[in-house]
PDB file of C-alpha atoms in Angstrom:
ATOM      1  CA  MET A 245      14.437   2.569  -1.484  1.00  0.00           C
ATOM      2  CA  ASP A 246      12.279   4.252   0.996  1.00  0.00           C
ATOM      3  CA  THR A 247      10.590   7.612  -0.002  1.00  0.00           C
ATOM      4  CA  ALA A 248      10.683  10.770   2.343  1.00  0.00           C
ATOM      5  CA  ASN A 249       7.061   9.966   3.279  1.00  0.00           C
ATOM      6  CA  ASP A 250       8.192   6.254   4.241  1.00  0.00           C
ATOM      7  CA  LYS A 251      11.035   7.949   6.449  1.00  0.00           C
ATOM      8  CA  PHE A 252       8.780  10.231   8.146  1.00  0.00           C
ATOM      9  CA  LEU A 253       6.132   7.628   8.881  1.00  0.00           C
ATOM     10  CA  ARG A 254       8.878   5.344  10.314  1.00  0.00           C
ATOM     11  CA  ASP A 255      10.089   8.192  12.636  1.00  0.00           C
ATOM     12  CA  LYS A 256       6.490   8.450  13.904  1.00  0.00           C
ATOM     13  CA  GLU A 257       6.318   4.638  14.378  1.00  0.00           C
ATOM     14  CA  ASN A 258       9.658   4.820  16.315  1.00  0.00           C
ATOM     15  CA  ARG A 259       8.452   7.482  18.570  1.00  0.00           C
ATOM     16  CA  ILE A 260       5.218   5.294  19.411  1.00  0.00           C
ATOM     17  CA  LYS A 261       7.402   2.290  19.976  1.00  0.00           C
ATOM     18  CA  LEU A 262       9.281   4.290  22.611  1.00  0.00           C
ATOM     19  CA  LEU A 263       6.205   5.441  24.206  1.00  0.00           C
ATOM     20  CA  PHE A 264       4.843   1.853  24.353  1.00  0.00           C
ATOM     21  CA  SER A 265       8.055   0.431  25.747  1.00  0.00           C
ATOM     22  CA  SER A 266       8.188   3.231  28.397  1.00  0.00           C
ATOM     23  CA  GLY A 267       5.821   1.219  30.343  1.00  0.00           C
ATOM     24  CA  ALA A 268       3.582   4.348  31.241  1.00  0.00           C
ATOM     25  CA  VAL A 269       0.071   3.181  31.782  1.00  0.00           C
ATOM     26  CA  PRO A 270      -1.752   5.382  29.172  1.00  0.00           C
ATOM     27  CA  PHE A 271       0.718   4.118  26.466  1.00  0.00           C
ATOM     28  CA  VAL A 272       0.415   0.426  27.501  1.00  0.00           C
ATOM     29  CA  SER A 273      -3.252   0.657  27.776  1.00  0.00           C
ATOM     30  CA  THR A 274      -3.507   2.280  24.364  1.00  0.00           C
ATOM     31  CA  PHE A 275      -1.309  -0.482  22.978  1.00  0.00           C
ATOM     32  CA  ASP A 276      -3.573  -3.234  24.418  1.00  0.00           C
ATOM     33  CA  PHE A 277      -6.629  -1.510  23.067  1.00  0.00           C
ATOM     34  CA  LEU A 278      -5.217  -1.148  19.610  1.00  0.00           C
ATOM     35  CA  HIS A 279      -3.978  -4.732  19.542  1.00  0.00           C
ATOM     36  CA  LYS A 280      -7.600  -5.885  20.570  1.00  0.00           C
ATOM     37  CA  LEU A 281      -9.181  -3.546  18.187  1.00  0.00           C
ATOM     38  CA  TYR A 282      -7.177  -4.779  15.260  1.00  0.00           C
ATOM     39  CA  THR A 283      -7.482  -8.394  16.331  1.00  0.00           C
ATOM     40  CA  HIS A 284     -11.431  -7.953  16.181  1.00  0.00           C
ATOM     41  CA  LYS A 285     -11.167  -6.178  12.678  1.00  0.00           C
ATOM     42  CA  ASN A 286      -8.893  -8.899  11.411  1.00  0.00           C
ATOM     43  CA  SER A 287     -11.201 -11.866  12.811  1.00  0.00           C
ATOM     44  CA  SER A 288     -14.263 -10.072  11.613  1.00  0.00           C
ATOM     45  CA  GLY A 289     -12.798  -9.912   8.040  1.00  0.00           C
ATOM     46  CA  LYS A 290     -13.075  -6.147   7.900  1.00  0.00           C
ATOM     47  CA  THR A 291      -9.326  -5.178   7.519  1.00  0.00           C
ATOM     48  CA  PRO A 292      -6.151  -7.227   7.668  1.00  0.00           C
ATOM     49  CA  ILE A 293      -4.384  -4.486   9.711  1.00  0.00           C
ATOM     50  CA  LEU A 294      -3.352  -6.878  12.658  1.00  0.00           C
ATOM     51  CA  PRO A 295      -0.314  -8.258  10.681  1.00  0.00           C
ATOM     52  CA  VAL A 296       0.904  -4.888   9.903  1.00  0.00           C
ATOM     53  CA  PHE A 297       0.518  -3.690  13.714  1.00  0.00           C
ATOM     54  CA  GLU A 298       2.104  -6.917  14.924  1.00  0.00           C
ATOM     55  CA  ALA A 299       5.080  -6.855  12.430  1.00  0.00           C
ATOM     56  CA  ILE A 300       5.921  -3.208  13.305  1.00  0.00           C
ATOM     57  CA  TYR A 301       5.063  -3.003  17.079  1.00  0.00           C
ATOM     58  CA  ILE A 302       5.359  -6.473  18.348  1.00  0.00           C
ATOM     59  CA  LYS A 303       7.820  -8.210  16.160  1.00  0.00           C
ATOM     60  CA  LYS A 304       9.620  -4.771  15.473  1.00  0.00           C
ATOM     61  CA  ILE A 305      10.677  -6.100  12.006  1.00  0.00           C
ATOM     62  CA  GLN A 306      12.818  -3.612  10.343  1.00  0.00           C
ATOM     63  CA  LEU A 307      12.526  -4.194   6.652  1.00  0.00           C
ATOM     64  CA  PRO A 308      12.039  -1.526   3.802  1.00  0.00           C
ATOM     65  CA  ALA A 309       8.481  -0.770   3.064  1.00  0.00           C
ATOM     66  CA  TRP A 310       8.346  -2.991  -0.174  1.00  0.00           C
ATOM     67  CA  LYS A 311       9.479  -6.097   1.822  1.00  0.00           C
ATOM     68  CA  LEU A 312       7.411  -5.338   4.826  1.00  0.00           C
ATOM     69  CA  ALA A 313       4.419  -5.205   2.381  1.00  0.00           C
ATOM     70  CA  ILE A 314       5.270  -8.630   1.131  1.00  0.00           C
ATOM     71  CA  TYR A 315       5.868  -9.960   4.626  1.00  0.00           C
ATOM     72  CA  CYS A 316       2.545  -8.592   5.625  1.00  0.00           C
ATOM     73  CA  ASN A 317       0.919  -9.724   2.314  1.00  0.00           C
ATOM     74  CA  VAL A 318      -0.482  -6.555   1.285  1.00  0.00           C
ATOM     75  CA  SER A 319       0.261  -4.095  -1.313  1.00  0.00           C
ATOM     76  CA  ARG A 320       2.802  -1.213  -0.604  1.00  0.00           C
ATOM     77  CA  SER A 321       0.138   1.449  -0.670  1.00  0.00           C
ATOM     78  CA  THR A 322      -2.248  -0.570   1.542  1.00  0.00           C
ATOM     79  CA  LEU A 323       0.671  -1.137   3.890  1.00  0.00           C
ATOM     80  CA  PHE A 324       1.264   2.801   3.924  1.00  0.00           C
ATOM     81  CA  ASN A 325      -2.455   3.336   4.511  1.00  0.00           C
ATOM     82  CA  TYR A 326      -2.471   0.806   7.538  1.00  0.00           C
ATOM     83  CA  ARG A 327       0.640   2.326   9.045  1.00  0.00           C
ATOM     84  CA  ASN A 328      -0.865   5.844   8.878  1.00  0.00           C
ATOM     85  CA  THR A 329      -4.142   4.456  10.312  1.00  0.00           C
ATOM     86  CA  ILE A 330      -2.297   2.960  13.146  1.00  0.00           C
ATOM     87  CA  VAL A 331      -0.378   6.271  13.920  1.00  0.00           C
ATOM     88  CA  ASN A 332      -3.561   8.234  13.657  1.00  0.00           C
ATOM     89  CA  ASP A 333      -5.500   5.923  15.995  1.00  0.00           C
ATOM     90  CA  PHE A 334      -2.750   5.865  18.459  1.00  0.00           C
ATOM     91  CA  ASN A 335      -2.633   9.697  18.518  1.00  0.00           C
ATOM     92  CA  THR A 336      -6.462   9.864  18.726  1.00  0.00           C
ATOM     93  CA  CYS A 337      -6.558   7.604  21.735  1.00  0.00           C
ATOM     94  CA  ILE A 338      -3.817   9.568  23.484  1.00  0.00           C
ATOM     95  CA  ASN A 339      -4.946  13.139  22.582  1.00  0.00           C
ATOM     96  CA  GLU A 340      -8.706  12.469  23.223  1.00  0.00           C
ATOM     97  CA  ASN A 341      -7.894  10.473  26.571  1.00  0.00           C
ATOM     98  CA  LEU A 342     -10.232   7.628  25.025  1.00  0.00           C
ATOM     99  CA  ILE A 343      -8.389   4.961  26.812  1.00  0.00           C
ATOM    100  CA  THR A 344      -8.851   6.569  30.301  1.00  0.00           C
ATOM    101  CA  GLU A 345     -12.519   7.050  29.555  1.00  0.00           C
ATOM    102  CA  ILE A 346     -12.849   3.406  28.365  1.00  0.00           C
ATOM    103  CA  ALA A 347     -11.321   2.195  31.615  1.00  0.00           C
ATOM    104  CA  TYR A 348     -13.472   4.433  33.624  1.00  0.00           C
ATOM    105  CA  THR A 349     -16.561   3.327  31.894  1.00  0.00           C
ATOM    106  CA  LYS A 350     -15.684  -0.436  32.458  1.00  0.00           C
ATOM    107  CA  GLU A 351     -15.102   0.320  36.213  1.00  0.00           C
ATOM    108  CA  GLU A 352     -18.578   1.942  36.428  1.00  0.00           C
ATOM    109  CA  ASP A 353     -20.182  -1.075  34.857  1.00  0.00           C
ATOM    110  CA  LYS A 354     -18.954  -3.494  37.710  1.00  0.00           C
TER     111      LYS A 354
END
């Protein structure tokens, strides 16, 4: 059984999924950036956040939190922390226009 915090977090994730699927450039760029960031963190051994990101935003797996934690091979508290990290990273990228700045900087380097 999901708690109120789980449901609140799932609502945030669903809103982000809608933004990603809208096809709008800032959201697609943010999705690509976060996927690359989490891939790097996963491959460097820092955090295994990538399986959580992929399960929720790519595979769009709909499971209760405890089953999703098992699927991602993390504890339920770690899953909750990673899910919050992903939501916070998304909001930071969008609110701070980080993706636009990164793209602009890359264009200047060429």
